[in-house]
Amino acid sequence: MREKTILDYETVELDTKTDELVIIDQTVLPGKTEIIRLKTAQEIWDAIYLLKVRGAPAIGVAAASGIYILAKQIAESMAASGKEDFDTFYRQFLEQKEYLNSARPTAVNLSWALNRMDRLVQSMSDRGISDIIDALKKEAIMIKEEDIKVCKAIGEYGLSLVKPGDGILTHCNAGQLATCKYGTATAPIYLGQERGYHFRVFADETRPLLQGARLTAYELHSAGVDVTLICDNMSATVMKNGWVNAVFVGCDRVAANGDTANKIGTSVVATVAKRYHVPVYICAPTSTIDMDTKTGADIQIEQRPAEEVTEMWYQERMAPEGIKVFNPAFDVTDHDLIAGIVTEYGIAREPYTESFREIFKRKEEMKNGRTKSND
Ligand code: MRU
């Protein structure tokens, strides 16, 4: 029998029997596989803030399940005190939504998922609270199921951009651990693996939180992919050597002009890739494209604690006490460094704003087509 690997665990799951959020604690990977169960607002917020669950799509899925769990608790405490009115419910729902939304600012999937759940509640203001809770549960499950389909579709489009035997460089973790299956940037790699493409993958270790070393290298290696771990300052070397045919990375928010926020260091990789004529592809579900954000300059960049740089992962503190630290979690890759943005509805190219409009039109048409055929 095949040995169980990290890819056999669910990154994020709603336990529908106990109404708990079940996640792999990614802060202790790859040394330990710990599955944790979360029930309170504080536990869910902490798990997102501390990157126990991380990666834009997985954060969105966790937030959707999280707000359902909290909404159910609100409904239960209202029922216990004999209340049933929508306004009281909705006021508390919004408080919890805002609280969860404050956990991480850059990944737009967090607010995207919470807003989707909110719109559902608003559309049911004339219905009983228990109907609303049932609908929220279904929606949270649907958001997870959609994520799997979306990643697979991104994988198919991404695979059309490379050929068997190619070298692919990736930064941070936009893998299965950042989604519910396949990942975004890793989806072409996993699909290629199934079809005998034999890619050679280079995973940047990704300072300071080492998502590349701890997560990407781990999950790709567990899947039997040919993966080589490199330090962040080695991308120019592997590209100059001619070992990289394409860069695939994920993203946390894409602005309307195609500027893209992703893990700190992505824009360095993209700048180096331009020097060596290696195309950079951003793998982005349409839920990560934020047409309300005009350019990268409008994207809020999360700042993280100094300790992540000065002492985390070291046996003892490595930096001088009292040193000033700048620790932005993300950077913005300018759209002119990007060869294409791979979505589940096709590949967007310059000029991005127009290309995104086409993609959203296609999404709408396909959704309407599906609704019609379901009628
Ligand atoms: O801080 P993290 O680990 O949540 O950052 C993750 C990334 O930057 C990913 O590339 C991005 O969220 C896309 S995940 C499919």
XYZ file of C-alpha atoms and ligand atoms in Angstrom:
390
model
C 0.000 0.000 0.000
C 1.224 3.546 -0.815
C 2.472 5.467 2.189
C 0.320 8.413 3.265
C 1.872 11.776 2.341
C 1.085 15.373 3.253
C -0.974 15.598 0.046
C -3.430 13.046 1.457
C -4.481 15.507 4.188
C -7.052 18.228 3.668
C -5.482 21.693 3.918
C -8.774 23.154 5.201
C -11.946 21.315 6.060
C -15.267 22.105 7.674
C -16.269 19.298 10.023
C -20.006 19.436 9.378
C -20.792 17.176 12.344
C -19.016 19.227 15.006
C -18.990 22.595 13.201
C -15.256 22.993 13.639
C -12.643 24.279 11.228
C -10.048 21.555 10.724
C -6.648 22.544 9.315
C -3.091 21.298 9.002
C -0.965 23.516 11.262
C 1.495 24.710 8.615
C 3.787 26.399 11.132
C 5.164 23.024 12.252
C 5.601 21.445 8.802
C 7.516 19.551 7.587
C 8.738 18.201 10.949
C 5.282 17.434 12.342
C 1.899 16.865 10.774
C -0.536 18.313 13.272
C -4.216 18.572 12.500
C -5.911 21.194 14.617
C -9.582 21.982 15.272
C -10.787 25.555 15.652
C -14.087 26.784 16.935
C -13.833 30.281 18.404
C -13.364 33.585 16.578
C -10.047 34.110 18.363
C -8.748 30.653 17.368
C -9.691 31.176 13.725
C -8.230 34.711 13.624
C -4.980 33.515 15.246
C -4.663 30.602 12.817
C -4.905 32.994 9.861
C -2.632 35.670 11.381
C 0.018 33.148 12.497
C -0.043 31.405 9.067
C -1.230 28.079 10.468
C -3.530 28.268 7.469
C -2.075 30.407 4.709
C -2.002 31.077 0.988
C -4.691 33.340 -0.435
C -7.201 30.679 -1.615
C -6.882 28.564 1.558
C -7.372 31.682 3.688
C -10.584 32.399 1.732
C -11.895 28.865 2.221
C -11.002 28.965 5.946
C -12.725 32.336 6.369
C -15.911 31.093 4.662
C -16.116 28.063 6.953
C -15.067 30.205 9.916
C -17.816 32.762 9.470
C -20.380 29.968 9.053
C -19.229 28.426 12.370
C -19.448 31.801 14.124
C -22.849 32.593 12.559
C -24.164 29.298 13.883
C -22.913 30.177 17.373
C -24.647 33.577 17.153
C -27.896 31.863 16.108
C -27.630 29.375 18.972
C -27.073 32.041 21.610
C -29.960 34.103 20.198
C -32.250 31.056 20.289
C -31.221 30.414 23.923
C -32.335 33.918 24.838
C -35.548 33.584 22.824
C -34.519 36.038 20.060
C -35.062 35.377 16.361
C -34.790 38.764 14.617
C -32.625 39.357 11.564
C -31.218 42.735 12.666
C -29.744 41.401 15.913
C -28.286 38.427 14.028
C -26.855 40.541 11.213
C -25.242 43.078 13.577
C -23.308 40.294 15.335
C -22.530 38.577 12.015
C -20.932 41.804 10.717
C -18.853 42.176 13.906
C -17.406 38.685 13.437
C -16.908 39.239 9.711
C -14.910 42.437 10.334
C -12.874 40.694 13.008
C -11.873 37.796 10.732
C -11.220 40.209 7.875
C -8.650 42.061 9.998
C -6.385 39.003 10.284
C -4.396 39.637 7.083
C -4.729 42.653 4.791
C -3.069 41.739 1.476
C -4.741 38.462 0.433
C -7.970 39.673 -1.163
C -9.484 36.177 -1.011
C -10.123 36.784 2.690
C -12.498 39.699 2.099
C -13.750 38.121 -1.147
C -14.983 35.021 0.714
C -16.384 36.985 3.668
C -18.203 39.407 1.349
C -19.683 36.503 -0.578
C -21.036 35.034 2.677
C -22.293 38.491 3.694
C -24.169 38.997 0.394
C -25.881 35.671 0.950
C -27.037 36.734 4.424
C -28.311 40.061 3.084
C -30.233 38.323 0.292
C -32.075 36.251 2.927
C -33.098 39.050 5.305
C -36.760 38.006 5.030
C -36.040 34.390 5.951
C -35.677 32.598 9.285
C -32.239 32.496 10.931
C -32.019 28.699 10.684
C -32.522 28.906 6.873
C -29.707 31.453 6.711
C -27.414 29.162 8.713
C -28.183 26.228 6.377
C -27.435 28.406 3.352
C -24.143 29.638 4.847
C -23.048 26.064 5.466
C -23.783 25.094 1.839
C -21.977 28.192 0.549
C -18.852 27.453 2.625
C -18.767 23.907 1.253
C -19.316 25.229 -2.287
C -16.441 27.741 -1.971
C -14.119 24.857 -1.140
C -15.386 22.679 -4.005
C -15.007 25.577 -6.435
C -11.416 26.130 -5.303
C -10.491 22.590 -6.390
C -12.061 23.040 -9.849
C -10.517 26.500 -10.264
C -7.013 25.236 -9.444
C -7.372 22.351 -11.888
C -8.449 24.726 -14.665
C -5.490 27.034 -13.885
C -3.289 23.949 -14.139
C -4.584 23.112 -17.630
C -3.988 26.650 -18.924
C -0.589 26.795 -17.219
C 0.445 23.475 -18.725
C -0.177 24.876 -22.218
C 2.671 27.366 -21.579
C 5.439 24.819 -20.989
C 6.761 21.625 -22.545
C 7.957 18.273 -21.219
C 11.358 18.439 -19.517
C 11.143 22.199 -18.829
C 12.688 23.834 -15.778
C 10.207 25.789 -13.665
C 11.071 28.148 -10.833
C 8.560 28.992 -8.116
C 8.626 31.276 -5.092
C 6.878 30.850 -1.727
C 4.155 28.192 -1.608
C 1.283 28.421 -4.037
C 0.817 24.684 -3.756
C -1.834 22.332 -2.466
C -1.034 23.612 1.038
C -2.128 27.091 -0.073
C -5.373 25.822 -1.619
C -7.604 22.757 -1.322
C -5.972 20.702 -4.083
C -3.377 21.146 -6.871
C -2.358 24.666 -5.787
C -2.246 27.483 -8.321
C 1.408 27.828 -9.367
C 1.939 24.118 -8.734
C -1.196 23.005 -10.599
C 0.596 22.832 -13.998
C 3.399 20.915 -12.262
C 1.032 18.347 -10.702
C -0.945 17.915 -13.926
C 2.333 17.605 -15.860
C 3.503 15.013 -13.350
C 0.343 12.944 -13.991
C 1.030 13.165 -17.754
C 4.745 12.313 -17.717
C 6.160 15.825 -18.370
C 9.156 15.336 -16.055
C 9.561 18.972 -15.089
C 12.612 20.078 -13.121
C 11.383 22.462 -10.438
C 13.426 25.023 -8.488
C 11.837 26.108 -5.217
C 13.070 29.354 -3.635
C 13.359 28.887 0.114
C 11.499 32.198 0.674
C 12.853 34.142 3.649
C 11.797 34.921 6.273
C 9.068 32.310 6.837
C 10.543 29.659 4.523
C 7.313 28.643 2.795
C 9.398 27.458 -0.183
C 11.702 25.220 1.856
C 9.198 23.993 4.433
C 6.108 23.669 2.230
C 6.741 23.758 -1.541
C 9.862 21.590 -1.482
C 8.071 19.260 0.940
C 4.840 18.810 -0.966
C 6.470 18.510 -4.413
C 9.072 16.061 -3.095
C 6.293 14.013 -1.435
C 4.551 13.852 -4.827
C 7.717 12.532 -6.488
C 8.369 15.733 -8.482
C 12.015 16.482 -9.366
C 12.455 19.519 -7.090
C 15.630 21.368 -6.108
C 15.638 23.777 -3.189
C 17.571 27.019 -3.696
C 18.176 30.066 -1.493
C 16.396 33.235 -2.538
C 19.627 34.778 -3.786
C 20.284 31.946 -6.264
C 17.582 32.591 -8.846
C 19.948 34.564 -11.106
C 22.419 31.681 -11.066
C 19.918 29.016 -12.108
C 18.442 31.297 -14.775
C 21.866 32.288 -16.133
C 22.710 28.584 -16.324
C 19.709 28.163 -18.638
C 17.956 25.799 -16.232
C 14.681 27.708 -16.021
C 12.173 27.950 -18.883
C 9.358 29.592 -16.949
C 8.526 31.070 -13.558
C 5.159 30.162 -12.076
C 4.072 31.963 -8.907
C 0.822 32.560 -7.089
C -0.503 35.878 -5.841
C -2.451 37.518 -3.065
C -4.039 40.366 -4.975
C -3.945 41.433 -8.607
C -4.742 45.082 -9.326
C -6.845 46.081 -12.343
C -3.724 47.044 -14.336
C -2.070 43.637 -13.762
C 0.316 44.709 -10.969
C 0.514 41.737 -8.638
C 1.168 41.400 -4.921
C 2.789 38.136 -3.930
C 5.228 36.924 -1.300
C 8.149 39.259 -0.682
C 10.889 38.486 -3.200
C 8.599 37.755 -6.145
C 9.403 41.078 -7.794
C 13.124 40.310 -7.422
C 12.597 36.983 -9.220
C 10.573 38.723 -11.943
C 13.243 41.389 -12.441
C 15.964 38.756 -12.738
C 13.760 36.689 -15.078
C 13.382 39.667 -17.411
C 17.186 39.979 -17.572
C 17.444 36.312 -18.645
C 14.354 36.318 -20.928
C 12.454 33.826 -18.789
C 8.655 34.376 -18.877
C 6.934 34.978 -15.534
C 3.405 33.650 -15.179
C 1.179 34.606 -12.272
C -1.360 31.929 -11.415
C -4.443 33.696 -10.108
C -7.987 32.534 -9.518
C -10.410 35.290 -10.584
C -11.214 35.654 -6.856
C -7.709 37.146 -6.471
C -8.231 39.802 -9.170
C -9.396 42.992 -7.510
C -10.794 45.356 -10.137
C -11.473 47.908 -7.354
C -7.727 48.276 -6.783
C -6.368 50.350 -9.636
C -2.635 49.683 -9.429
C -0.104 47.947 -7.214
C 0.485 51.221 -5.357
C -3.031 50.894 -3.909
C -2.416 47.435 -2.429
C -1.926 47.385 1.329
C 1.227 45.440 2.163
C 1.168 43.469 5.397
C 4.024 44.271 7.791
C 5.055 41.401 10.068
C 6.911 41.182 13.397
C 10.676 41.827 13.411
C 11.316 38.500 15.201
C 10.534 36.638 11.971
C 13.761 38.117 10.605
C 15.984 38.400 13.673
C 15.475 35.096 15.485
C 12.868 32.767 14.075
C 14.421 29.475 12.818
C 17.779 30.245 14.465
C 18.929 28.348 17.546
C 19.728 31.671 19.097
C 19.036 35.220 18.023
C 21.226 36.088 15.049
C 20.689 39.845 14.647
C 21.934 42.544 17.020
C 19.531 43.544 19.779
C 17.678 46.760 18.997
C 18.365 46.575 15.236
C 15.796 48.253 12.963
C 13.942 45.679 10.853
C 11.781 46.126 7.751
C 9.631 43.037 7.244
C 6.976 43.441 4.551
C 5.286 40.087 3.846
C 4.593 40.872 0.175
C 5.874 42.944 -2.710
C 4.296 44.132 -5.925
C 5.511 42.858 -9.259
C 4.896 45.502 -11.917
C 2.695 44.303 -14.742
C 5.386 44.906 -17.392
C 7.471 42.123 -15.808
C 4.629 39.615 -16.201
C 4.203 37.520 -19.357
C 0.684 36.381 -18.487
C -1.804 35.951 -15.655
C -3.221 32.445 -15.695
C -6.816 32.255 -14.441
C -9.404 29.494 -14.472
C -11.041 31.204 -17.477
C -7.949 31.671 -19.616
C -4.674 33.557 -19.722
C -4.793 37.344 -19.375
C -2.167 39.361 -21.246
C -1.240 43.041 -21.623
C -3.197 45.306 -21.576
C -4.467 43.603 -18.446
C -7.503 45.730 -17.626
C -9.114 44.846 -20.964
C -7.974 41.264 -20.775
C -9.494 40.900 -17.268
C -12.804 42.340 -18.532
C -12.873 39.608 -21.178
C -12.069 36.978 -18.555
C -14.857 38.190 -16.235
C -17.258 38.284 -19.206
C -16.386 34.670 -20.001
C -16.883 33.767 -16.339
C -20.334 35.397 -16.316
C -21.341 33.690 -19.591
C -20.238 30.299 -18.332
C -22.052 30.819 -15.033
C -25.248 31.846 -16.845
C -24.902 28.905 -19.229
C -24.609 26.581 -16.259
C -27.609 28.143 -14.511
C -29.702 27.785 -17.703
C -28.788 24.147 -18.181
C -29.659 23.517 -14.506
C -33.135 25.068 -14.990
O 2.205 34.664 3.673
P 1.658 33.512 2.886
O 2.389 32.246 3.118
O 0.167 33.381 3.064
O 1.906 33.953 1.377
C 1.450 33.121 0.365
C 1.764 33.611 -1.000
O 2.389 34.622 -1.187
C 1.195 32.798 -2.118
O 2.022 32.849 -3.240
C -0.190 33.357 -2.500
O -0.999 33.504 -1.369
C -0.869 32.482 -3.483
S -1.302 30.919 -2.840
C -2.036 30.049 -4.088
